[in-house]
Short mmCIF file of C-alpha atoms in Angstrom, two decimals:
data_model
loop_
_atom_site.label_atom_id
_atom_site.label_comp_id
_atom_site.label_asym_id
_atom_site.label_seq_id
_atom_site.Cartn_x
_atom_site.Cartn_y
_atom_site.Cartn_z
CA MET A 7 -47.47 9.53 96.56
CA ASP A 8 -48.13 8.60 100.07
CA VAL A 9 -44.55 7.58 100.69
CA LEU A 10 -42.91 10.49 98.90
CA LEU A 11 -45.58 13.33 100.15
CA SER A 12 -46.16 11.70 103.76
CA GLY A 13 -43.10 9.78 104.24
CA ALA A 14 -40.30 11.67 102.70
CA ARG A 15 -42.09 15.13 102.93
CA ILE A 16 -41.08 15.67 99.18
CA LYS A 17 -43.37 17.64 97.11
CA VAL A 18 -44.06 15.96 93.46
CA GLY A 19 -46.80 16.43 90.99
CA TYR A 20 -48.17 14.51 88.42
CA ALA A 21 -50.47 14.70 85.65
CA TYR A 22 -51.73 12.40 82.77
CA ARG A 23 -51.30 13.57 78.99
CA HIS A 24 -52.57 12.12 75.80
CA ILE A 25 -50.02 12.09 72.71
CA SER A 26 -52.72 13.63 70.65
CA ASP A 27 -52.48 16.46 72.82
CA ILE A 28 -49.17 17.44 71.26
CA GLY A 29 -49.20 20.32 68.55
CA LYS A 30 -53.35 20.86 68.86
CA GLY A 31 -52.59 23.43 71.44
CA GLY A 32 -53.88 20.80 73.82
CA LEU A 33 -50.82 21.64 76.28
CA ASP A 34 -50.52 24.97 78.70
CA HIS A 35 -47.31 26.79 78.71
CA HIS A 36 -46.08 24.80 82.03
CA THR A 37 -46.56 21.56 80.85
CA GLN A 38 -44.49 22.38 77.33
CA THR A 39 -41.84 23.68 79.86
CA ALA A 40 -41.94 20.54 81.79
CA LEU A 41 -41.93 18.15 78.73
CA LEU A 42 -38.58 19.91 77.40
CA ASP A 43 -36.72 18.23 80.42
CA SER A 44 -38.67 14.71 79.91
CA ARG A 45 -36.44 11.60 79.96
CA PHE A 46 -37.33 7.88 79.74
CA LEU A 47 -37.65 6.33 83.21
CA SER A 48 -39.93 3.26 83.13
CA GLY A 49 -42.73 2.04 80.99
CA ASP A 50 -43.04 1.81 77.06
CA ARG A 51 -39.81 3.14 75.40
CA VAL A 52 -41.64 2.95 72.10
CA LEU A 53 -44.25 5.41 73.30
CA PHE A 54 -41.73 7.90 74.79
CA GLU A 55 -39.63 7.60 71.78
CA ARG A 56 -42.54 8.23 69.45
CA PHE A 57 -43.21 11.49 71.75
CA ASP A 58 -39.74 12.28 71.71
CA ARG A 59 -39.67 12.74 67.88
CA LEU A 60 -42.88 14.50 67.63
CA TYR A 61 -42.56 17.03 70.62
CA PRO A 62 -39.99 19.44 69.23
CA ASP A 63 -41.41 19.48 65.84
CA THR A 64 -44.70 20.57 66.98
CA LEU A 65 -43.54 23.19 69.83
CA HIS A 66 -44.52 26.76 68.42
CA VAL A 67 -40.99 28.25 69.47
CA ALA A 68 -41.86 32.01 69.12
CA ASP A 69 -45.10 31.48 71.40
CA PHE A 70 -43.37 29.63 73.92
CA LEU A 71 -40.10 32.03 73.92
CA PHE A 72 -42.47 35.35 74.66
CA ARG A 73 -44.75 33.64 76.99
CA LYS A 74 -41.70 32.17 78.88
CA GLU A 75 -40.33 35.91 78.88
CA PHE A 76 -43.75 37.28 80.28
CA GLU A 77 -43.38 34.51 83.06
CA ARG A 78 -39.89 35.61 83.41
CA ALA A 79 -40.64 39.62 84.02
CA ARG A 80 -43.24 38.70 86.56
CA VAL A 81 -40.94 37.05 88.49
CA LYS A 82 -38.41 39.74 88.32
CA ALA A 83 -40.92 42.41 89.40
CA ARG A 84 -41.75 40.13 92.36
CA ALA A 85 -38.53 38.66 93.60
CA GLY A 86 -36.61 42.03 92.45
CA GLU A 87 -33.88 42.68 89.72
CA SER A 88 -30.55 42.59 91.69
CA PRO A 89 -28.74 39.60 92.92
CA PHE A 90 -27.21 41.73 95.88
CA VAL A 91 -29.69 41.55 98.33
CA VAL A 92 -29.04 40.79 101.80
CA GLU A 93 -31.33 38.03 102.40
CA PRO A 94 -30.96 36.13 98.52
CA ASP A 95 -33.84 34.09 97.48
CA LEU A 96 -32.18 31.20 95.74
CA LYS A 97 -34.79 29.98 93.90
CA GLU A 98 -36.89 32.76 92.29
CA GLY A 99 -34.36 35.96 93.30
CA ALA A 100 -31.79 37.41 90.55
CA GLY A 101 -29.26 35.05 89.75
CA GLY A 102 -31.37 32.11 91.26
CA LEU A 103 -32.72 29.05 90.30
CA ARG A 104 -35.17 30.19 87.63
CA ASP A 105 -32.82 32.75 85.88
CA PHE A 106 -30.56 30.37 84.40
CA GLN A 107 -33.45 27.53 84.10
CA THR A 108 -35.52 29.85 82.00
CA ALA A 109 -32.37 31.16 79.75
CA LEU A 110 -31.80 27.16 79.20
CA TRP A 111 -35.42 26.26 78.76
CA MET A 112 -35.64 29.14 76.00
CA ALA A 113 -32.00 28.21 74.56
CA GLN A 114 -33.16 24.65 74.10
CA ALA A 115 -36.46 25.57 72.56
CA ARG A 116 -35.06 27.81 70.16
CA PHE A 117 -32.15 25.90 69.08
CA GLY A 118 -33.48 22.29 69.63
CA LYS A 119 -30.52 20.91 71.60
CA SER A 120 -29.79 19.81 75.28
CA GLY A 121 -27.38 18.89 77.57
CA ASP A 122 -23.87 19.46 76.77
CA ALA A 123 -24.63 19.56 73.41
CA LEU A 124 -26.52 23.03 73.81
CA TRP A 125 -23.57 24.20 75.96
CA ARG A 126 -21.57 23.50 72.76
CA ASP A 127 -23.85 25.13 70.70
CA LEU A 128 -24.21 28.50 72.81
CA VAL A 129 -20.39 28.68 72.10
CA ARG A 130 -20.54 27.85 68.53
CA ARG A 131 -23.15 30.29 67.62
CA ARG A 132 -21.03 33.02 69.96
CA ILE A 133 -24.12 33.50 72.31
CA LEU A 134 -21.40 32.56 75.15
CA THR A 135 -17.40 32.65 75.08
CA PRO A 136 -15.90 29.50 76.24
CA ASP A 137 -14.83 31.08 79.22
CA GLU A 138 -18.52 32.44 79.70
CA MET A 139 -19.91 28.89 79.40
CA ARG A 140 -17.32 27.64 82.05
CA ALA A 141 -18.05 30.31 84.40
CA PHE A 142 -21.79 29.81 84.17
CA ARG A 143 -21.85 26.21 84.90
CA GLN A 144 -19.71 26.72 87.95
CA ALA A 145 -22.03 29.25 89.08
CA ARG A 146 -25.27 26.96 88.73
CA GLU A 147 -23.11 23.77 90.50
CA HIS A 148 -22.64 26.62 93.56
CA LEU A 149 -26.13 27.39 93.38
CA TYR A 150 -27.14 23.59 93.52
CA LEU A 151 -24.71 23.14 96.39
CA LEU A 152 -25.77 26.10 98.43
CA ARG A 153 -29.66 25.37 97.77
CA ASN A 154 -29.55 21.76 98.91
CA LEU A 155 -27.27 22.57 101.90
CA LEU A 156 -29.76 25.34 103.01
CA HIS A 157 -32.64 22.58 102.47
CA ILE A 158 -30.77 20.09 104.97
CA VAL A 159 -29.90 23.05 107.28
CA ALA A 160 -33.44 24.17 107.21
CA GLY A 161 -34.84 20.74 107.54
CA GLU A 162 -37.30 21.59 104.73
CA ARG A 163 -37.63 23.30 101.65
CA ARG A 164 -36.57 26.65 102.29
CA ASP A 165 -35.15 29.11 99.35
CA ARG A 166 -34.49 32.38 100.83
CA LEU A 167 -30.78 32.57 102.71
CA SER A 168 -31.71 34.39 105.85
CA PHE A 169 -29.20 35.87 108.33
CA SER A 170 -29.98 32.90 110.93
CA ARG A 171 -28.85 30.25 108.32
CA GLN A 172 -25.75 32.14 106.41
CA GLU A 173 -22.95 31.46 109.18
CA GLU A 174 -24.42 27.90 109.56
CA VAL A 175 -24.03 27.45 105.91
CA ALA A 176 -20.95 28.93 105.62
CA ALA A 177 -19.26 27.04 108.25
CA ARG A 178 -20.71 23.56 106.67
CA LEU A 179 -19.08 24.93 103.43
CA GLY A 180 -15.70 25.10 104.83
CA PHE A 181 -15.38 28.91 104.95
CA ALA A 182 -12.77 30.35 107.50
CA PRO A 183 -12.32 34.08 108.96
CA GLN A 184 -9.92 36.10 106.73
CA GLY A 185 -8.02 38.45 109.07
CA ASP A 186 -10.52 40.66 110.75
CA SER A 187 -13.46 39.62 108.13
CA PRO A 188 -15.96 36.85 109.62
CA ALA A 189 -16.25 33.63 107.38
CA VAL A 190 -19.65 34.83 106.54
CA GLU A 191 -18.70 37.51 104.72
CA SER A 192 -16.14 35.59 102.40
CA PHE A 193 -18.92 33.28 101.97
CA MET A 194 -21.55 35.85 100.70
CA GLU A 195 -18.86 37.34 98.48
CA ARG A 196 -18.78 34.05 96.83
CA HIS A 197 -22.51 33.95 96.60
CA TYR A 198 -22.59 37.07 95.35
CA ASP A 199 -20.15 36.59 92.43
CA ALA A 200 -21.96 33.43 91.61
CA ALA A 201 -25.62 34.77 91.50
CA ALA A 202 -24.17 38.06 89.28
CA THR A 203 -22.73 35.66 86.93
CA ILE A 204 -25.79 34.02 86.45
CA SER A 205 -28.04 36.71 86.23
CA ARG A 206 -25.53 38.38 83.69
CA LEU A 207 -25.36 35.48 81.51
CA SER A 208 -29.14 34.32 81.60
CA GLU A 209 -30.02 37.82 80.48
CA LYS A 210 -27.44 37.57 77.33
CA VAL A 211 -28.73 34.06 76.31
CA VAL A 212 -32.33 35.41 76.57
CA GLN A 213 -31.76 38.55 74.80
CA ARG A 214 -30.49 36.51 71.86
CA CYS A 215 -32.60 34.07 71.80
CA LEU A 216 -35.83 36.63 71.44
CA ASP A 217 -33.68 39.05 69.22
CA ALA A 218 -33.19 35.92 66.46
CA PRO A 219 -35.48 35.57 63.62
CA LEU A 220 -38.57 33.75 64.82
CA ALA A 221 -41.52 32.30 62.79
CA LEU A 222 -44.64 33.54 64.07
CA ASP A 223 -46.74 31.20 61.49
CA ASP A 224 -46.49 29.36 58.20
CA ALA A 225 -47.71 32.67 56.23
CA GLY A 226 -44.74 34.60 56.20
CA LEU A 227 -44.46 36.58 59.22
CA ALA A 228 -41.76 36.51 61.99
CA SER A 229 -40.29 38.47 64.92
CA LEU A 230 -36.91 39.91 64.70
CA ARG A 231 -35.43 41.95 67.05
CA ARG A 232 -39.03 42.31 68.65
CA SER A 233 -40.43 43.64 65.74
CA VAL A 234 -43.01 41.98 63.16
CA VAL A 235 -41.22 41.61 59.72
CA VAL A 236 -42.19 39.80 56.24
CA ILE A 237 -39.62 36.99 55.77
CA ASP A 238 -41.53 35.49 52.67
CA PRO A 239 -43.44 37.83 50.62
CA ALA A 240 -45.02 35.44 48.11
CA ARG A 241 -46.71 33.47 51.16
CA VAL A 242 -47.64 36.76 52.83
CA ALA A 243 -49.54 37.99 49.43
CA GLN A 244 -51.62 34.90 49.42
CA ASN A 245 -53.26 36.33 52.93
CA PRO A 246 -55.39 39.47 52.39
CA VAL A 247 -55.56 40.08 56.06
CA TRP A 248 -52.15 39.94 56.83
CA PRO A 249 -51.61 43.12 58.76
CA LEU A 250 -54.39 42.53 60.99
CA ASP A 251 -52.35 39.19 61.79
CA ALA A 252 -49.37 41.62 62.13
CA LEU A 253 -51.33 43.48 64.83
CA VAL A 254 -52.48 40.65 66.46
CA TYR A 255 -48.89 39.60 67.13
CA CYS A 256 -47.90 42.65 68.10
CA GLN A 257 -50.58 42.78 70.85
CA GLU A 258 -50.11 39.36 72.06
CA TYR A 259 -46.33 39.25 72.06
CA ASP A 260 -45.65 43.10 72.91
CA LEU A 261 -43.97 43.60 69.60
CA GLU A 262 -43.27 46.41 67.06
#
């Protein structure tokens, strides 16, 4: 940690979790999100494979999706809804890093796939068209490149693309003046196009995930298009206080 934090000036967080915490409500929302992207690096591979089998089956998908949506709404309230701002925030602004990350985390939790398999599944389910998938991935690569370059130019982790950095970044990326228009205008036009694509397609993926049928419990209640519905009357009939449970879900997840 001294090498990473003090020497390389890279912010790294770490934590320990016992495998028995999985499925027992012992993992907070942010830990659940981090574990979606888990991969084996070193150590006990058998333990990791055990975790990898266990975790997807114990994740409460509906709870994860709604909490992620609430978190997304808080970020948008703070950072703004439009990607067309004069000094874009490449991390939390509309069309930034958090937009596409959140959409992919939610899709990953909802459909149980990751990586290229998830992209193919989004197309197969007609959530994205093949052209939209390609545009989404290209816009994501643009953002990765731009954010990394901004960190290099600034000499530190900085996510706001300020006026003072835009011309330098444009020059480093090889943008040239177009007639009477300076290079920075062509660069920002390209960035706004990518950010708008990420914002629009992320919203599309998120809404499809939230509108789909989501089991709220194992007693026959689910969310469908943001409303609590009965999907298994036989199981619901065994619970005489199910209307109260339904009201709890309405309050907790802002459902009808």
